[in-house]
Amino acid sequence: MATAVSAARVAALVGSFDRSPAYVGLADTLTLLIGDGRIGFDVRLPSERELTEALAVSRTTVTRAYALLRESGYAVSRQGSGTFTRVPGGRARSHDRALLPGVDDGDAIDLNCAAAPAPAGLMQAFTDAIGDLPAHLGGHGYFPAGLPLLQQRIAASYAARGLPTDPDQVLVTPGALAAAAVVAQAFAGRGDRVLVESPVYPNATQALRNAGARLVPSAVDPEGWDLDAVGAALRGSRPRLAYLVPDFQNPTGHVMSDEQRAAYAGHLRAAGTRAVVDEAHQALALDAQQMPAPFAAHAPGTITIGSASKSFWGGLRLGWIRAPHECVETLQEARLALDLGAPVLEQLTLARLLEHGPVLPGHRERLREQRDRLVREVAARLPEWRFQVPGGGLALWVELPTARGSALAAAAEQHGVIVAPGPVFAAEGGLDRYVRIPWTRRPDELALAVERLALAWAEVRDAPAARVRRGTRVMVA
């Protein structure tokens, strides 16, 4: 059931809005409040009569302001029920047309997709794997748990990080998203509560929603995790699962320390909640820093999801699940309801790649050069934008001076650069003050992209929020 916000509360939030003209100023202020999340998603706004009295304005002012909110995608009217808040790219997200530039994007620089081109050495791994393939052609080719050799290599990679793992604890999947879908199918039944971070990787939460789970958002602040708030959320909701990204969190780039992991694990034990940890970016430490121990070292009941897409190449569609022994059979049953195994050639290729470690030589160095160039360009051309430089991962999480993320993304498309605004990553709306900018293009392309973003920002920075165009493109990688 949707919640409501009182007219008195709205009046307190909007304060002394611009009255030239008043309806635009009111719509502009309400848009910022909804985009920031101070007025939540799917909240019923006060009736026009109530807000008219609370603000001491004309009925026409409120009527026209609400109309502008609806036109800009920040509200919707329901016959007989009232006006409810919306956020562009909110709960309903498309998972098709946003991954790559569309037919009308021409030479646009795609910064929607946080995935790098294939590193040197990948082709050789595929070539070598083809030589390994004939030994498997006499069988049926189905390996629902994964090719035994690859299971062994993945298990060894966890052991090298201080987490002893048996090969039979590993389930190989066609990508990390498929792994998330298997876990959701196995452990998130209809109506079960699942704690999720916000901002968060949107496709993972969609997999949980598809399984019928009820999401419980837990904010990841610009400074990181507020563990007292996490503990309170866990005690209050007692969720069955908690979906976490402690290593270069997507999209913020934060890394949870060993001390924080131990404290978080304690909160989970107290609530009887099992962690599902996404380690897709874990191997992408760019500053030669020592990474914390795997979260499962602090919480043995953790189900861990891994991926080859970010460490090696997005076209290598392989992920995996590392699970406690007592969870493996349930996961295998759920897996068989979705597919019968990942392609053998790709598994042989990944087994070859893992012989050399979690990433290929030179890959981190290339990403570090691109990150540093992006940081310099944003700092020079857009000094009012705020961000923390992550020690790894693939993207900057940038805070804008005002809630113009969706407007910026729409304007940027017109200038030939595609980015994902904050609401795409919000578990339940808001975050329009943010935008995610990956550093997965060449340094010269990143410099040009920031130049175009600066032009787009100049267009939307001071424009009334209710007047600027907002796109519907969303992010899926």
Coordinates of C-alpha atoms in Angstrom, one line a residue:
M1 CA 0.0 0.0 0.0
A2 CA 1.4 3.4 -1.0
T3 CA 2.3 5.9 1.7
A4 CA 1.2 9.5 1.8
V5 CA 3.0 12.8 2.6
S6 CA 1.0 15.5 4.4
A7 CA 0.5 19.0 3.1
A8 CA 2.3 20.4 6.1
R9 CA 5.3 18.2 5.5
V10 CA 5.5 19.3 1.8
A11 CA 5.2 22.9 2.8
A12 CA 8.1 22.5 5.2
L13 CA 10.2 20.8 2.5
V14 CA 9.5 23.2 -0.3
G15 CA 10.2 26.3 1.8
S16 CA 10.4 29.6 0.0
F17 CA 10.3 28.4 -3.6
D18 CA 10.8 30.6 -6.6
R19 CA 7.5 32.4 -7.6
S20 CA 8.4 33.7 -11.0
P21 CA 6.1 32.1 -12.0
A22 CA 5.0 30.3 -8.9
Y23 CA 3.7 27.0 -10.5
V24 CA 7.1 26.5 -12.2
G25 CA 9.0 27.2 -9.0
L26 CA 6.8 24.8 -7.1
A27 CA 7.1 22.0 -9.7
D28 CA 10.9 22.6 -9.8
T29 CA 11.2 22.2 -6.1
L30 CA 9.0 19.2 -5.9
T31 CA 11.0 17.6 -8.7
L32 CA 14.2 18.1 -6.7
L33 CA 12.6 16.6 -3.5
I34 CA 11.4 13.6 -5.3
G35 CA 14.7 13.1 -7.2
D36 CA 16.6 13.4 -4.0
G37 CA 14.4 10.8 -2.3
R38 CA 13.2 13.3 0.4
I39 CA 9.8 12.6 -0.9
G40 CA 9.9 8.8 -1.7
F41 CA 8.8 6.7 -4.7
D42 CA 5.0 6.0 -5.1
V43 CA 4.1 8.4 -2.3
R44 CA 0.7 10.0 -2.5
L45 CA 1.0 13.8 -2.7
P46 CA -1.4 16.1 -0.8
S47 CA -4.6 17.0 -2.7
E48 CA -4.6 20.2 -4.6
R49 CA -6.9 21.8 -2.1
E50 CA -4.8 20.7 0.9
L51 CA -1.5 21.9 -0.6
T52 CA -3.1 25.2 -1.7
E53 CA -4.1 25.9 1.9
A54 CA -0.7 24.8 3.3
L55 CA 1.3 27.0 0.9
A56 CA -1.1 29.9 0.8
V57 CA -1.1 30.0 -3.0
S58 CA -3.8 29.8 -5.6
R59 CA -5.4 26.5 -6.6
T60 CA -4.2 27.1 -10.2
T61 CA -0.6 27.2 -9.0
V62 CA -0.8 23.7 -7.5
T63 CA -2.8 22.3 -10.4
R64 CA -0.3 23.5 -13.0
A65 CA 2.6 22.4 -10.8
Y66 CA 1.2 18.9 -10.6
A67 CA 0.6 18.9 -14.3
L68 CA 4.3 19.7 -14.9
L69 CA 5.3 16.9 -12.6
R70 CA 3.3 14.4 -14.6
E71 CA 4.7 15.7 -17.9
S72 CA 8.3 15.3 -16.7
G73 CA 7.7 11.8 -15.3
Y74 CA 7.9 12.6 -11.6
A75 CA 4.2 12.0 -10.9
V76 CA 1.2 10.1 -12.1
S77 CA -2.5 10.5 -11.3
R78 CA -4.8 7.7 -10.4
Q79 CA -8.5 8.2 -10.9
G80 CA -10.2 8.6 -7.5
S81 CA -6.9 8.0 -5.6
G82 CA -4.8 11.1 -6.1
T83 CA -1.4 12.0 -7.4
F84 CA 1.6 9.7 -6.7
T85 CA 5.3 10.3 -7.1
R86 CA 7.4 8.6 -9.8
V87 CA 11.1 8.7 -10.8
P88 CA 12.3 8.3 -14.4
G89 CA 13.8 4.8 -14.6
G90 CA 12.3 3.9 -11.2
R91 CA 11.0 0.4 -10.4
A92 CA 10.0 -0.5 -14.0
R93 CA 13.3 -0.9 -15.8
S94 CA 13.9 -2.1 -19.4
H95 CA 16.6 -4.7 -19.9
D96 CA 17.2 -4.5 -23.6
R97 CA 17.7 -1.3 -25.5
A98 CA 20.0 0.5 -23.1
L99 CA 23.1 -1.7 -23.1
L100 CA 24.6 -0.4 -26.3
P101 CA 24.0 2.8 -28.3
G102 CA 20.8 2.6 -30.3
V103 CA 20.3 3.1 -34.1
D104 CA 20.0 6.9 -33.6
D105 CA 23.0 7.3 -31.4
G106 CA 25.5 7.6 -34.3
D107 CA 29.0 8.1 -32.9
A108 CA 27.9 8.4 -29.3
I109 CA 30.4 7.5 -26.6
D110 CA 28.8 4.7 -24.6
L111 CA 29.4 5.2 -20.9
N112 CA 26.3 3.3 -20.0
C113 CA 28.1 0.0 -19.9
A114 CA 30.8 -0.6 -17.3
A115 CA 32.7 -3.2 -19.2
A116 CA 36.1 -2.9 -20.9
P117 CA 37.2 -4.3 -24.3
A118 CA 39.0 -7.6 -24.3
P119 CA 42.5 -7.4 -22.9
A120 CA 45.6 -8.7 -24.7
G121 CA 45.9 -12.5 -24.3
L122 CA 42.3 -13.3 -24.4
M123 CA 42.4 -14.5 -28.1
Q124 CA 45.3 -16.9 -27.3
A125 CA 43.3 -18.4 -24.4
F126 CA 40.4 -19.1 -26.8
T127 CA 42.8 -20.6 -29.4
D128 CA 44.3 -22.9 -26.7
A129 CA 40.9 -23.9 -25.5
I130 CA 39.9 -25.0 -29.0
G131 CA 42.8 -27.5 -28.8
D132 CA 41.3 -28.8 -25.5
L133 CA 37.8 -29.2 -26.9
P134 CA 38.1 -32.5 -28.9
A135 CA 38.6 -34.4 -25.6
H136 CA 35.0 -33.4 -24.6
L137 CA 33.2 -34.0 -27.9
G138 CA 32.6 -37.7 -27.3
G139 CA 30.3 -36.8 -24.4
H140 CA 26.9 -35.0 -24.2
G141 CA 28.5 -31.7 -23.4
Y142 CA 26.2 -30.9 -20.4
F143 CA 27.9 -29.9 -17.2
P144 CA 25.2 -28.4 -14.9
A145 CA 27.6 -27.9 -12.0
G146 CA 30.4 -26.8 -14.3
L147 CA 33.4 -28.4 -16.1
P148 CA 35.4 -30.2 -13.3
L149 CA 38.6 -28.5 -14.4
L150 CA 37.0 -25.1 -14.1
Q151 CA 35.5 -25.9 -10.8
Q152 CA 38.9 -26.8 -9.5
R153 CA 40.5 -23.6 -10.8
I154 CA 37.8 -21.4 -9.3
A155 CA 38.0 -23.3 -6.0
A156 CA 41.8 -22.7 -6.0
S157 CA 41.3 -19.0 -6.6
Y158 CA 39.3 -18.8 -3.3
A159 CA 41.9 -20.8 -1.5
A160 CA 44.6 -18.4 -2.6
R161 CA 42.6 -15.6 -1.0
G162 CA 42.4 -17.4 2.3
L163 CA 39.0 -19.1 1.9
P164 CA 39.4 -22.9 1.5
T165 CA 36.9 -24.2 -1.0
D166 CA 36.1 -27.6 -2.4
P167 CA 35.4 -27.8 -6.1
D168 CA 32.0 -29.3 -5.4
Q169 CA 31.1 -26.0 -3.7
V170 CA 31.3 -24.3 -7.1
L171 CA 28.5 -24.0 -9.6
V172 CA 29.4 -22.5 -13.0
T173 CA 26.7 -20.3 -14.6
P174 CA 26.3 -18.3 -17.9
G175 CA 27.3 -15.0 -16.2
A176 CA 26.9 -13.4 -12.7
L177 CA 23.3 -12.3 -13.5
A178 CA 22.4 -16.0 -14.2
A179 CA 24.1 -16.8 -10.9
A180 CA 21.9 -14.2 -9.1
A181 CA 18.8 -15.7 -10.8
V182 CA 19.7 -19.2 -9.5
V183 CA 20.2 -18.0 -6.0
A184 CA 17.0 -16.0 -6.1
Q185 CA 15.1 -19.1 -7.4
A186 CA 16.6 -21.3 -4.7
F187 CA 16.3 -19.0 -1.6
A188 CA 14.0 -16.1 -2.3
G189 CA 10.5 -17.3 -2.3
R190 CA 7.4 -15.2 -3.0
G191 CA 7.0 -12.7 -0.2
D192 CA 10.4 -13.3 1.4
R193 CA 12.2 -10.1 2.5
V194 CA 15.6 -9.5 1.0
L195 CA 17.9 -6.6 2.2
V196 CA 19.5 -4.8 -0.7
E197 CA 22.0 -2.0 -0.9
S198 CA 20.9 1.3 -2.4
P199 CA 22.4 2.4 -4.8
V200 CA 22.7 -1.1 -6.2
Y201 CA 23.3 -3.1 -9.4
P202 CA 19.8 -3.0 -10.9
N203 CA 19.7 -6.3 -12.7
A204 CA 20.4 -8.2 -9.5
T205 CA 17.5 -6.7 -7.7
Q206 CA 15.3 -7.4 -10.7
A207 CA 16.2 -11.1 -10.4
L208 CA 15.1 -11.0 -6.8
R209 CA 11.9 -9.2 -7.7
N210 CA 11.2 -11.8 -10.4
A211 CA 11.4 -14.5 -7.8
G212 CA 8.7 -12.7 -5.8
A213 CA 11.0 -11.2 -3.1
R214 CA 10.1 -8.1 -1.1
L215 CA 13.1 -5.7 -1.2
V216 CA 14.3 -3.9 2.0
P217 CA 16.6 -1.0 0.9
S218 CA 19.7 -0.3 3.0
A219 CA 21.5 2.9 2.1
V220 CA 25.1 3.0 1.1
D221 CA 26.2 6.5 1.9
P222 CA 28.8 8.6 0.0
E223 CA 31.2 7.6 2.8
G224 CA 30.3 3.9 2.8
W225 CA 28.2 1.6 5.0
D226 CA 26.5 2.8 8.2
L227 CA 26.6 -0.5 10.1
D228 CA 24.4 0.8 12.9
A229 CA 21.7 1.5 10.4
V230 CA 22.3 -1.9 8.8
G231 CA 21.9 -3.6 12.1
A232 CA 18.7 -1.7 12.8
A233 CA 17.3 -2.6 9.3
L234 CA 18.1 -6.3 9.8
R235 CA 16.6 -6.4 13.3
G236 CA 13.5 -4.6 12.1
S237 CA 12.8 -6.7 8.9
R238 CA 14.5 -10.1 9.6
P239 CA 15.1 -10.7 5.9
R240 CA 15.9 -14.1 4.6
L241 CA 18.8 -12.9 2.4
A242 CA 21.0 -9.8 2.2
Y243 CA 22.5 -8.9 -1.2
L244 CA 25.8 -7.1 -0.7
V245 CA 28.7 -5.8 -2.9
P246 CA 31.5 -5.3 -0.4
D247 CA 34.4 -5.1 -3.0
F248 CA 34.3 -2.0 -5.2
Q249 CA 30.6 -1.6 -4.6
N250 CA 28.6 -1.0 -7.8
P251 CA 28.2 1.9 -8.4
T252 CA 29.9 3.7 -5.5
G253 CA 33.3 2.0 -5.6
H254 CA 33.5 1.5 -1.8
V255 CA 35.4 -1.4 -0.3
M256 CA 34.2 -2.8 3.0
S257 CA 37.1 -3.3 5.5
D258 CA 37.8 -6.5 7.3
E259 CA 36.5 -4.9 10.5
Q260 CA 33.3 -3.8 8.8
R261 CA 32.8 -7.3 7.3
A262 CA 33.2 -8.9 10.7
A263 CA 30.6 -6.4 12.2
Y264 CA 28.2 -6.9 9.3
A265 CA 28.5 -10.7 9.7
G266 CA 27.6 -10.3 13.4
H267 CA 24.4 -8.4 12.5
L268 CA 23.5 -11.1 9.9
R269 CA 23.9 -13.9 12.5
A270 CA 21.8 -12.0 15.0
A271 CA 19.0 -11.6 12.4
G272 CA 19.3 -15.1 11.0
T273 CA 20.0 -13.7 7.5
R274 CA 22.1 -15.3 4.9
A275 CA 24.5 -13.1 2.9
V276 CA 24.6 -13.2 -0.9
V277 CA 27.8 -11.4 -1.9
D278 CA 28.5 -10.2 -5.4
E279 CA 32.3 -10.2 -6.1
A280 CA 32.1 -9.2 -9.8
H281 CA 34.6 -6.4 -9.4
Q282 CA 36.8 -7.9 -6.6
A283 CA 39.8 -8.6 -8.8
L284 CA 40.0 -5.0 -10.1
A285 CA 42.2 -3.4 -7.4
L286 CA 44.1 -0.7 -9.4
D287 CA 46.5 0.7 -6.7
A288 CA 48.3 -2.5 -5.8
Q289 CA 46.5 -2.5 -2.4
Q290 CA 45.8 -5.6 -0.3
M291 CA 42.2 -6.5 -0.5
P292 CA 40.2 -7.7 2.6
A293 CA 39.4 -11.3 3.1
P294 CA 36.4 -12.7 1.3
F295 CA 33.1 -11.9 3.1
A296 CA 32.5 -15.6 3.5
A297 CA 35.6 -15.8 5.7
H298 CA 33.7 -13.8 8.3
A299 CA 30.2 -15.3 7.6
P300 CA 30.6 -19.0 6.6
G301 CA 27.0 -19.3 5.5
T302 CA 27.6 -16.7 2.7
I303 CA 26.7 -17.5 -0.9
T304 CA 29.3 -15.8 -3.1
I305 CA 28.7 -14.8 -6.8
G306 CA 31.7 -14.3 -9.1
S307 CA 32.1 -13.2 -12.7
A308 CA 34.5 -13.4 -15.6
S309 CA 32.9 -10.5 -17.4
K310 CA 34.5 -7.6 -15.5
S311 CA 37.9 -9.3 -14.9
F312 CA 38.4 -10.6 -18.4
W313 CA 35.7 -9.7 -21.0
G314 CA 31.9 -9.2 -21.2
G315 CA 31.7 -11.6 -24.1
L316 CA 33.0 -14.4 -22.0
R317 CA 29.6 -15.1 -20.6
L318 CA 30.6 -17.1 -17.4
G319 CA 29.9 -16.6 -13.8
W320 CA 29.8 -18.9 -10.8
I321 CA 28.4 -19.5 -7.3
R322 CA 30.6 -20.5 -4.3
A323 CA 28.2 -21.8 -1.6
P324 CA 28.4 -23.7 1.7
H325 CA 28.1 -27.4 1.3
E326 CA 24.6 -27.5 2.8
C327 CA 23.3 -25.1 0.1
V328 CA 24.7 -26.8 -3.0
E329 CA 22.0 -29.3 -3.6
T330 CA 19.2 -26.7 -3.4
L331 CA 21.2 -24.5 -5.8
Q332 CA 21.7 -27.4 -8.2
E333 CA 17.9 -28.1 -8.3
A334 CA 17.2 -24.4 -8.9
R335 CA 19.9 -24.3 -11.6
L336 CA 18.3 -27.2 -13.5
A337 CA 15.0 -25.4 -13.7
L338 CA 16.8 -22.5 -15.6
D339 CA 19.4 -24.2 -17.8
L340 CA 21.6 -27.3 -18.1
G341 CA 25.1 -25.7 -18.1
A342 CA 27.4 -23.1 -19.6
P343 CA 29.1 -23.6 -23.0
V344 CA 32.1 -25.9 -22.9
L345 CA 34.4 -23.9 -25.0
E346 CA 34.0 -20.8 -22.8
Q347 CA 34.6 -22.9 -19.7
L348 CA 37.8 -24.3 -21.2
T349 CA 38.9 -20.8 -22.1
L350 CA 38.2 -19.5 -18.5
A351 CA 40.1 -22.4 -17.1
R352 CA 43.1 -21.4 -19.2
L353 CA 42.8 -17.8 -18.2
L354 CA 42.7 -18.6 -14.5
E355 CA 46.0 -20.4 -14.8
H356 CA 47.5 -16.8 -14.9
G357 CA 45.5 -15.4 -12.1
P358 CA 42.3 -13.4 -11.7
V359 CA 43.2 -10.9 -14.5
L360 CA 45.5 -10.9 -17.5
P361 CA 48.8 -9.0 -17.4
G362 CA 48.4 -5.4 -18.2
H363 CA 44.6 -5.2 -17.7
R364 CA 44.8 -3.4 -14.4
E365 CA 47.4 -1.0 -15.7
R366 CA 45.2 -0.1 -18.6
L367 CA 42.2 0.5 -16.4
R368 CA 44.2 2.6 -13.9
E369 CA 45.4 4.8 -16.8
Q370 CA 41.8 5.3 -17.9
R371 CA 40.6 5.9 -14.4
D372 CA 43.2 8.6 -13.7
R373 CA 42.4 10.3 -17.0
L374 CA 38.7 10.4 -16.3
V375 CA 39.4 11.8 -12.8
R376 CA 41.6 14.6 -14.1
E377 CA 39.1 15.6 -16.8
V378 CA 36.1 15.7 -14.5
A379 CA 38.1 17.7 -11.9
A380 CA 39.2 20.2 -14.5
R381 CA 36.0 20.7 -16.5
L382 CA 33.4 20.1 -13.8
P383 CA 35.0 21.2 -10.5
E384 CA 31.6 21.6 -8.8
W385 CA 30.9 17.8 -9.2
R386 CA 32.0 15.8 -6.1
F387 CA 33.3 12.2 -6.1
Q388 CA 35.7 9.9 -4.2
V389 CA 38.4 8.3 -6.3
P390 CA 37.8 4.5 -6.0
G391 CA 40.8 2.2 -5.5
G392 CA 39.5 -0.1 -8.2
G393 CA 36.4 -1.3 -10.0
L394 CA 35.2 0.4 -13.2
A395 CA 33.4 3.6 -12.5
L396 CA 33.1 7.0 -10.7
W397 CA 29.9 7.7 -8.7
V398 CA 29.5 11.4 -9.1
E399 CA 27.4 13.7 -6.9
L400 CA 26.0 16.7 -8.8
P401 CA 25.3 20.0 -7.0
T402 CA 21.5 19.6 -7.7
A403 CA 19.2 16.7 -8.5
R404 CA 19.7 16.8 -12.3
G405 CA 21.0 13.3 -13.0
S406 CA 18.1 12.2 -15.3
A407 CA 18.1 15.6 -17.0
L408 CA 21.9 15.5 -17.5
A409 CA 21.6 12.0 -19.0
A410 CA 19.0 13.1 -21.5
A411 CA 20.9 16.3 -22.4
A412 CA 24.2 14.3 -22.7
E413 CA 22.6 12.0 -25.3
Q414 CA 22.0 15.0 -27.5
H415 CA 25.7 15.8 -27.2
G416 CA 26.8 12.3 -28.1
V417 CA 27.6 10.7 -24.8
I418 CA 25.5 8.1 -22.9
V419 CA 25.6 7.8 -19.1
A420 CA 23.4 6.2 -16.5
P421 CA 21.7 8.5 -14.0
G422 CA 21.4 7.8 -10.3
P423 CA 17.7 6.6 -10.3
V424 CA 18.7 3.6 -12.3
F425 CA 20.6 2.3 -9.3
A426 CA 18.1 3.3 -6.6
A427 CA 16.3 0.3 -5.0
E428 CA 13.1 2.3 -4.4
G429 CA 13.5 5.7 -6.2
G430 CA 15.6 8.8 -5.6
L431 CA 19.3 9.4 -6.2
D432 CA 18.7 11.9 -9.0
R433 CA 21.7 13.9 -7.6
Y434 CA 24.1 11.2 -8.9
V435 CA 25.4 9.9 -12.2
R436 CA 27.7 6.9 -12.9
I437 CA 30.6 7.4 -15.3
P438 CA 32.7 4.3 -16.1
W439 CA 36.3 4.6 -17.2
T440 CA 36.1 1.7 -19.6
R441 CA 36.9 3.6 -22.8
R442 CA 40.2 4.9 -24.2
P443 CA 41.7 7.9 -22.5
D444 CA 41.1 10.2 -25.5
E445 CA 37.4 9.1 -25.7
L446 CA 37.0 9.7 -22.0
A447 CA 38.4 13.2 -22.4
L448 CA 35.9 13.9 -25.2
A449 CA 33.1 12.4 -23.2
V450 CA 33.7 14.7 -20.3
E451 CA 33.9 17.7 -22.6
R452 CA 30.4 16.8 -23.9
L453 CA 29.1 16.2 -20.4
A454 CA 30.3 19.7 -19.5
L455 CA 28.2 21.1 -22.4
A456 CA 25.2 19.1 -21.3
W457 CA 25.6 20.2 -17.7
A458 CA 25.7 23.8 -18.7
E459 CA 22.3 23.4 -20.4
V460 CA 20.5 21.7 -17.4
R461 CA 22.4 23.1 -14.4
D462 CA 20.3 26.3 -13.9
A463 CA 17.2 25.3 -15.8
P464 CA 14.0 24.7 -13.9
A465 CA 13.8 21.0 -13.2
A466 CA 10.2 20.7 -14.5
R467 CA 11.2 22.2 -17.9
V468 CA 14.2 20.0 -18.8
R469 CA 13.9 16.8 -20.9
R470 CA 14.4 13.4 -19.2
G471 CA 15.3 10.3 -21.1
T472 CA 14.1 6.7 -20.4
R473 CA 17.3 4.9 -21.3
V474 CA 18.6 2.7 -18.4
M475 CA 21.7 0.7 -17.6
V476 CA 22.2 -3.0 -17.5
A477 CA 25.9 -3.7 -17.2

